[in-house]
Structure formats: structure tokens, C-alpha cells
mmCIF file of C-alpha atoms in Angstrom:
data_model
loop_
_atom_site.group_PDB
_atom_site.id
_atom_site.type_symbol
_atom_site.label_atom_id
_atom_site.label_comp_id
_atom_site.label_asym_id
_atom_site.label_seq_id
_atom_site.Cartn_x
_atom_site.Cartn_y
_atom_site.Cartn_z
ATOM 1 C CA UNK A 63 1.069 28.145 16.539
ATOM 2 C CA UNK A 64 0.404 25.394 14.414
ATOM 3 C CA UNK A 65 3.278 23.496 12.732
ATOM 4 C CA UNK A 66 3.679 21.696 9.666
ATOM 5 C CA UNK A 67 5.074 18.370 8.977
ATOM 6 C CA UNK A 68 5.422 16.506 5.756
ATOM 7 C CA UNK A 69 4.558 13.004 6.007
ATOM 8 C CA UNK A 70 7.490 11.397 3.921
ATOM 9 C CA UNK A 71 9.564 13.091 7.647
ATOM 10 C CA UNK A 72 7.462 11.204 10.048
ATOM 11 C CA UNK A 73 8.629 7.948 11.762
ATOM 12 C CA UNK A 74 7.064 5.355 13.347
ATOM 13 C CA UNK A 75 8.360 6.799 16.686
ATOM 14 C CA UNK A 76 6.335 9.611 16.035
ATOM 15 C CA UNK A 77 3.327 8.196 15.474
ATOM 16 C CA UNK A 78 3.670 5.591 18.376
ATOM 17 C CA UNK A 79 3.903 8.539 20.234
ATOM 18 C CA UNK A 80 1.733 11.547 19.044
ATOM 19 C CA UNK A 81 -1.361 8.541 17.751
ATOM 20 C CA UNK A 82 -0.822 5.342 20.229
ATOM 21 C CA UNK A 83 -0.284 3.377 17.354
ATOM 22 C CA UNK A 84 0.846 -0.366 18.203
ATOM 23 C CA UNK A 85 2.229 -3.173 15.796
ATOM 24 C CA UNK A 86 0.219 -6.177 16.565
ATOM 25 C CA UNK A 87 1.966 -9.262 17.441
ATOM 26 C CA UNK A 88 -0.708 -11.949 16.138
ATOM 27 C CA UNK A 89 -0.339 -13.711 13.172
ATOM 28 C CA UNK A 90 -4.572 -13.628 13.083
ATOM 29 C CA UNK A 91 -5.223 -9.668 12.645
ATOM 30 C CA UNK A 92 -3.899 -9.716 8.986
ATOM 31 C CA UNK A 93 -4.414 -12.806 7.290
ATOM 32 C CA UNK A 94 -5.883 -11.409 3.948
ATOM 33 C CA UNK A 95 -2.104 -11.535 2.774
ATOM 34 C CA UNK A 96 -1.332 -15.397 3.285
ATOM 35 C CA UNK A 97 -4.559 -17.086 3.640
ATOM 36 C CA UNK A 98 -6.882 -18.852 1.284
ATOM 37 C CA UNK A 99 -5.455 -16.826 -1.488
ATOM 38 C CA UNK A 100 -6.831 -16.914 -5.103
ATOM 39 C CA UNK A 101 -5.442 -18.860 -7.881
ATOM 40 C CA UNK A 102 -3.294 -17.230 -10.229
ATOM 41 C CA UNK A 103 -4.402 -18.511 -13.959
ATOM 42 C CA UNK A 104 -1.697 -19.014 -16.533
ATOM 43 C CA UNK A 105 -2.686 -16.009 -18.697
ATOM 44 C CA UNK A 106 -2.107 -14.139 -15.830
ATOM 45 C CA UNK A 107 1.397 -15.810 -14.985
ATOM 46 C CA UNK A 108 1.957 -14.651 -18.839
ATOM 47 C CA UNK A 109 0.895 -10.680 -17.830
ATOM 48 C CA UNK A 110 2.910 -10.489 -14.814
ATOM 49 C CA UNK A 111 5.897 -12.351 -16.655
ATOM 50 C CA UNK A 112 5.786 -9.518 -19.146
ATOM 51 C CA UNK A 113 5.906 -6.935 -15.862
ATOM 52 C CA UNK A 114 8.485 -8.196 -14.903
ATOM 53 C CA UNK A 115 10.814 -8.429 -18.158
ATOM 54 C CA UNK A 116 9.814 -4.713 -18.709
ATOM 55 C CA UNK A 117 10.601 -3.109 -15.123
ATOM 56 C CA UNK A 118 14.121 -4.895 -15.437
ATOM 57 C CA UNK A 119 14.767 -3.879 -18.834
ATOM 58 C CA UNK A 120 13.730 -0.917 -17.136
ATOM 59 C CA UNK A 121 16.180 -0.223 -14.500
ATOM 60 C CA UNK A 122 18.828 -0.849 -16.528
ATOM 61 C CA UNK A 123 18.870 2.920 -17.605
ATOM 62 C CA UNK A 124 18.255 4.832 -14.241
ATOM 63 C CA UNK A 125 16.739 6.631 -12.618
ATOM 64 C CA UNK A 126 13.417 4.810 -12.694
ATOM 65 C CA UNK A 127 10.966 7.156 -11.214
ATOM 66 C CA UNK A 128 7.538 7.155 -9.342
ATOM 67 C CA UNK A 129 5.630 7.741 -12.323
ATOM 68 C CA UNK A 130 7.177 5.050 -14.116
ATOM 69 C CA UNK A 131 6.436 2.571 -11.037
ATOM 70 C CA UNK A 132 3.060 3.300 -11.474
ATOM 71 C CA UNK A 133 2.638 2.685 -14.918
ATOM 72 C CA UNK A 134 4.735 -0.199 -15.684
ATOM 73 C CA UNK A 135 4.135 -1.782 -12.196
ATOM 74 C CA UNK A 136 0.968 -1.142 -10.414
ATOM 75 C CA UNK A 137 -1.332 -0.115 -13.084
ATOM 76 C CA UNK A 138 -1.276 -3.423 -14.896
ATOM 77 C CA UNK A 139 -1.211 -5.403 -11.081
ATOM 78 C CA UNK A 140 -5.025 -3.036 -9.859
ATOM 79 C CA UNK A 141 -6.174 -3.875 -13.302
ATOM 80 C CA UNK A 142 -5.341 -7.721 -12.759
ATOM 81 C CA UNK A 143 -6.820 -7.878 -9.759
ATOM 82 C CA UNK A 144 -10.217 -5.819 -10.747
ATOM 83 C CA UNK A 145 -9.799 -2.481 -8.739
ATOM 84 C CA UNK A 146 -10.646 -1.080 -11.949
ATOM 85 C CA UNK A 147 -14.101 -2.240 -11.728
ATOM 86 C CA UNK A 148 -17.192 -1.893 -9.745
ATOM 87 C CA UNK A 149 -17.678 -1.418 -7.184
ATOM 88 C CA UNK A 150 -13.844 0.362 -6.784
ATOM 89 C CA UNK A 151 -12.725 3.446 -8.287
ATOM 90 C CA UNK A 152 -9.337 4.649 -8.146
ATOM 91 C CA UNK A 153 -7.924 8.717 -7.266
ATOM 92 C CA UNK A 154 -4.540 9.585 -7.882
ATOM 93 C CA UNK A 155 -2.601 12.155 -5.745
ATOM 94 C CA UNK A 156 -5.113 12.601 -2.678
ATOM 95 C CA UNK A 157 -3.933 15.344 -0.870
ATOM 96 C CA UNK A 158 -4.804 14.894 3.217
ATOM 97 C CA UNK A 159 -4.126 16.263 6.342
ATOM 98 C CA UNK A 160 -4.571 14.502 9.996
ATOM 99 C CA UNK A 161 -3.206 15.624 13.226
ATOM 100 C CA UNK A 162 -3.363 14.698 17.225
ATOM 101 C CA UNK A 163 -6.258 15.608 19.349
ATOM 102 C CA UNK A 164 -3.910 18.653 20.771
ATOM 103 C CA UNK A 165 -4.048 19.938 16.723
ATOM 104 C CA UNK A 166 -0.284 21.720 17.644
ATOM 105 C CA UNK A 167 0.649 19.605 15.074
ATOM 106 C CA UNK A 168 -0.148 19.023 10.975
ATOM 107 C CA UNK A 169 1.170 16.083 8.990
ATOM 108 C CA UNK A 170 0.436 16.712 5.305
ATOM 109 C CA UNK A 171 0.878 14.854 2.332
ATOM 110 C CA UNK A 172 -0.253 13.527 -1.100
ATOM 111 C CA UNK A 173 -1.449 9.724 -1.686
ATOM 112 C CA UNK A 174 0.446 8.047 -5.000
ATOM 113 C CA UNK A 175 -3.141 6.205 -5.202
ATOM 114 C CA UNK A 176 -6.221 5.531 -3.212
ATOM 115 C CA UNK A 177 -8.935 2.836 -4.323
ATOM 116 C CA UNK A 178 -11.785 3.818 -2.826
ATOM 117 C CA UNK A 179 -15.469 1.899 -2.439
ATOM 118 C CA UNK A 180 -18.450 4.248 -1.778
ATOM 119 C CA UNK A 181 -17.232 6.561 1.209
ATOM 120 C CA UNK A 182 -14.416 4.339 2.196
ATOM 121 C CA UNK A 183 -10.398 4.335 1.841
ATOM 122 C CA UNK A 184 -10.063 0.633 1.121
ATOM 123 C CA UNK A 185 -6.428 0.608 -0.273
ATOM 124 C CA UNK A 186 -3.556 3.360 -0.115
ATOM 125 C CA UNK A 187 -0.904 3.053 -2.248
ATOM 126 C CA UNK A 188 2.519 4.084 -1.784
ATOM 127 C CA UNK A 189 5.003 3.948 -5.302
ATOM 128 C CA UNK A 190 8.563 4.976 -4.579
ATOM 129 C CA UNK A 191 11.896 5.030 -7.229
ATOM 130 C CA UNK A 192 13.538 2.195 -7.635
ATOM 131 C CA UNK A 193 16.086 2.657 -5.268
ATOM 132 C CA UNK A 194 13.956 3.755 -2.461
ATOM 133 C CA UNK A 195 13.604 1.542 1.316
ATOM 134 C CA UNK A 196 10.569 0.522 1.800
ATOM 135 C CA UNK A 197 11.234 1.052 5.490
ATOM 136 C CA UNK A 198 11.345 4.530 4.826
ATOM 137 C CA UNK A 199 7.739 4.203 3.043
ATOM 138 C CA UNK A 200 6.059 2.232 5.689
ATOM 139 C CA UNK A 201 5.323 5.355 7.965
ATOM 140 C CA UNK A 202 4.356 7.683 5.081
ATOM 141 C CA UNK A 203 1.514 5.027 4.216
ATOM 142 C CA UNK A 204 0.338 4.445 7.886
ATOM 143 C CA UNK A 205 -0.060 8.050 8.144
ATOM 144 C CA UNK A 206 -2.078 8.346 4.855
ATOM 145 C CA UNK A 207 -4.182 5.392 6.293
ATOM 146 C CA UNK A 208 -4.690 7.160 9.750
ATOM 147 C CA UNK A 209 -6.209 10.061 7.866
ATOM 148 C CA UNK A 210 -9.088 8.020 6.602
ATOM 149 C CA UNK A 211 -12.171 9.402 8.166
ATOM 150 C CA UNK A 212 -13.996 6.345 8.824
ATOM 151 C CA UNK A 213 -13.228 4.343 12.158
ATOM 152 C CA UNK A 214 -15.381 0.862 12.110
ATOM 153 C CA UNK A 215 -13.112 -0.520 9.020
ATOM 154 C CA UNK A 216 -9.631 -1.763 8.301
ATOM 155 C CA UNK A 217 -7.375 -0.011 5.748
ATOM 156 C CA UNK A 218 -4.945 -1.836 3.825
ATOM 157 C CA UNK A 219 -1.848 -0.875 2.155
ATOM 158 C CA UNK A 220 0.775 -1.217 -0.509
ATOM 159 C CA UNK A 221 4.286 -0.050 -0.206
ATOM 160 C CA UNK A 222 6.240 -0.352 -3.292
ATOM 161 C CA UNK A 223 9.479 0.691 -5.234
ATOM 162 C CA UNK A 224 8.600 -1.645 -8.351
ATOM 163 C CA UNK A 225 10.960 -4.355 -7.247
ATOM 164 C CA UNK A 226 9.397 -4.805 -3.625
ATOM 165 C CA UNK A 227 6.252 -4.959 -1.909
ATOM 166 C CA UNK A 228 5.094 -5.308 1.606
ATOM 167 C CA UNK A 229 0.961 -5.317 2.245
ATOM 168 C CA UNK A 230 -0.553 -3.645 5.307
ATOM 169 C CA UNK A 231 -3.210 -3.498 7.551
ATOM 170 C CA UNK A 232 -4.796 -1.262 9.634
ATOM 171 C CA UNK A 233 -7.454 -0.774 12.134
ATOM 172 C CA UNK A 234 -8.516 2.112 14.282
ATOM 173 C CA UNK A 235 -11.492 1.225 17.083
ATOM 174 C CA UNK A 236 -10.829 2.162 20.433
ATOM 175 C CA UNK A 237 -6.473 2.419 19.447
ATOM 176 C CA UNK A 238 -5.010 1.958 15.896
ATOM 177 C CA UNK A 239 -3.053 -1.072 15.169
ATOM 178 C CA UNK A 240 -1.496 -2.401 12.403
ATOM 179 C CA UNK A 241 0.614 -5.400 10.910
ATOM 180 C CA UNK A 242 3.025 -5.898 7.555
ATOM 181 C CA UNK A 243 3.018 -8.556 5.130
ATOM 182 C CA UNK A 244 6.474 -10.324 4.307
ATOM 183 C CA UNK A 245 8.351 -8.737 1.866
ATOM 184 C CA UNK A 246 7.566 -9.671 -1.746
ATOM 185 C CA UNK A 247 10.613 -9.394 -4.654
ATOM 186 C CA UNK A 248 10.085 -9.997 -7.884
ATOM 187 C CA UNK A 249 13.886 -10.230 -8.503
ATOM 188 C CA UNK A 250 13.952 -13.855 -7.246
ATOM 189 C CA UNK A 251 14.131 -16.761 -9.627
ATOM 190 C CA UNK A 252 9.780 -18.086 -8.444
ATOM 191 C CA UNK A 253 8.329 -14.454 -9.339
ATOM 192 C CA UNK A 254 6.478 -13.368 -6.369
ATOM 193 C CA UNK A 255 4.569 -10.671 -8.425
ATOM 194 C CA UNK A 256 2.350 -13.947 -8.256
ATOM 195 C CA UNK A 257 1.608 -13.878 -4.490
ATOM 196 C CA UNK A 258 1.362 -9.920 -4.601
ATOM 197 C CA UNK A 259 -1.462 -10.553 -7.019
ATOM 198 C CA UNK A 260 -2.687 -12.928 -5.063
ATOM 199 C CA UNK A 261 -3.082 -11.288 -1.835
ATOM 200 C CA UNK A 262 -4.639 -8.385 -3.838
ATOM 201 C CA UNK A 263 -7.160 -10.693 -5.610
ATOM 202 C CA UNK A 264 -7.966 -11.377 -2.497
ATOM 203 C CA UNK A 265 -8.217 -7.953 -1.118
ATOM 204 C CA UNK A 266 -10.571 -7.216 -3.451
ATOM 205 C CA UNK A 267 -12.947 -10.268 -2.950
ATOM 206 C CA UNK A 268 -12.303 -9.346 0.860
ATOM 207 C CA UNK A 269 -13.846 -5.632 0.506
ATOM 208 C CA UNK A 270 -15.929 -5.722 -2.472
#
């Protein structure tokens, strides 16, 4: 009998175990997050200044939920760094399922949102509350990446509770493997919604 597992309750244990995924060790499988990253132009500095003054004006009336995440956060970030255009387009809540070759088990779930080029999952996003570990989101996303039905690409990934980020990569030939970004705040005094735009400028140089 086939059982049913949401994928905000799996672990990285889990899918170590029931999909061989390994965390690579090398710092040269995910460079797209610290290398020759894009300059960030002083109107933009303005725009992400702005994000920043309104998600902490914000959270001083919890709760501060997904939805507003999304809107006050990552909508204005994609739209910065031109997911919004060709040759992207963006789905919100993409239901999937994926399981093990044995099939005894179903993870299902529902991607925040998935940027998409042609037939391929380029980017899955993951938007938690404000008070939410990202720790906790990290498996939810790998499993939303696993599910992608291509093979001969990398995913890549955004965790996020508004405050934090942390980018990842994924890739799936022969055994999947993946890698995190350092963790990105925008509560520190150098706003490091700068870098995050960065490495997604990039991202979308890097698979358009």
C-alpha cells in the first residue's frame, strides 16, 4: 500500500537514504552564488533599500506570513533580476509528486514559486513566515527540485523567510548532489539583499 508523505516532514536523512542524495564537498560545483557576480547599480541599491525598510516596518506587527514574503520580498527581488522576462516565466503553487524507484512511498507537496524556461525547472522557490528556520526549509526545496523531470541540468534554489536566504544547487546525472550558498541577512548593517540580487542576476545570465 502506498503511503503518503508531505514534503515540509521529510529530512535530509530521508532523502540521503530513500534518493542517495550527497552534499558535495567542493567549493567548484556551485559557484554561480560567489563568482563573477553582476554589479548592483545604485537605482537598484535604492529598490532593495526600500525592501528592506518595508519588511522591517513589517515585522514589527506579527505574524508576517508567506504571502506577505512573497510580495514584499521576492516579487520585487525576480523582477530586479529579470525572471519576469523572456525567456522565464514564473508558476505559483506547483503541486508535484516524486517517489523512490520501490514507489512504496509518495512525497507530495506544493512549490511557493517555480521560474521555469521552456520545459525546464530552472529555479524553485521556497518563502516561509518570518520566524521560520531555514534549516527546516532546505529539505522541502531539495525535494521539490528532485521532482523536476529533466536529468542533464542543474536546479537551483531559494530558501527564504524574508529576513534570510541561502541559494542552492542541484544536479542529478548518474546520483543527485547538491551544495548551499552562505547564509544571506538583510538585518546586518552592509544589506546583503545586494549579494542575493547579485547571485540571482547572475542566475539568470547563467540559464537564460
Amino acid at each position: 500500500m502506498v503511503q503518503f508523505i508531505q514534503a515540509q516532514n521529510v529530512g535530509l536523512a530521508y532523502l540521503e537514504e530513500r534518493f542517495g542524495l550527497q552534499l558535495a564537498q567542493e567549493e567548484a560545483f556551485f559557484i554561480e552564488w560567489f563568482e563573477n557576480l553582476p554589479e548592483i547599480t545604485d537605482l537598484e541599491k535604492q529598490d532593495l533599500d526600500r525592501v528592506k525598510l518595508h519588511f522591517l516596518r513589517l515585522v514589527k506587527r506579527p505574524p508576517l506570513s508567506e504571502e506577505t514574503v512573497k510580495l514584499v520580498v521576492l516579487s520585487p527581488l525576480l523582477n530586479l533580476a529579470g525572471f519576469y522576462d523572456e525567456p522565464f516565466y514564473i508558476r505559483g503553487e506547483q503541486s508535484i509528486e516524486i517517489s523512490a524507484e520501490d514507489e512504496e512511498e509518495v512525497i507530495r507537496g506544493r512549490i511557493d514559486i517555480l521560474v521555469i524556461q521552456e520545459k525546464f525547472w530552472l529555479l524553485v522557490i521556497e518563502s516561509k513566515r518570518s520566524s521560520f528556520s531555514l534549516l527546516e526549509a532546505i529539505p522541502q526545496a531539495l525535494v521539490y527540485m528532485l521532482a523536476d523531470p529533466s536529468q542533464d541540468k542543474p536546479n537551483f534554489g531559494l530558501v527564504t523567510n524574508g529576513s534570510d536566504f541561502i541559494f542552492l544547487k542541484l544536479t542529478k546525472q548518474n546520483q543527485p548532489r547538491y551544495a548551499m550558498s552562505d547564509q544571506f541577512t538583510l538585518l546586518n548593517r552592509k544589506n546583503e539583499l545586494y549579494q542575493v540580487l547579485g547571485v540571482l542576476k547572475n542566475l539568470s545570465q547563467v540559464l537564460s
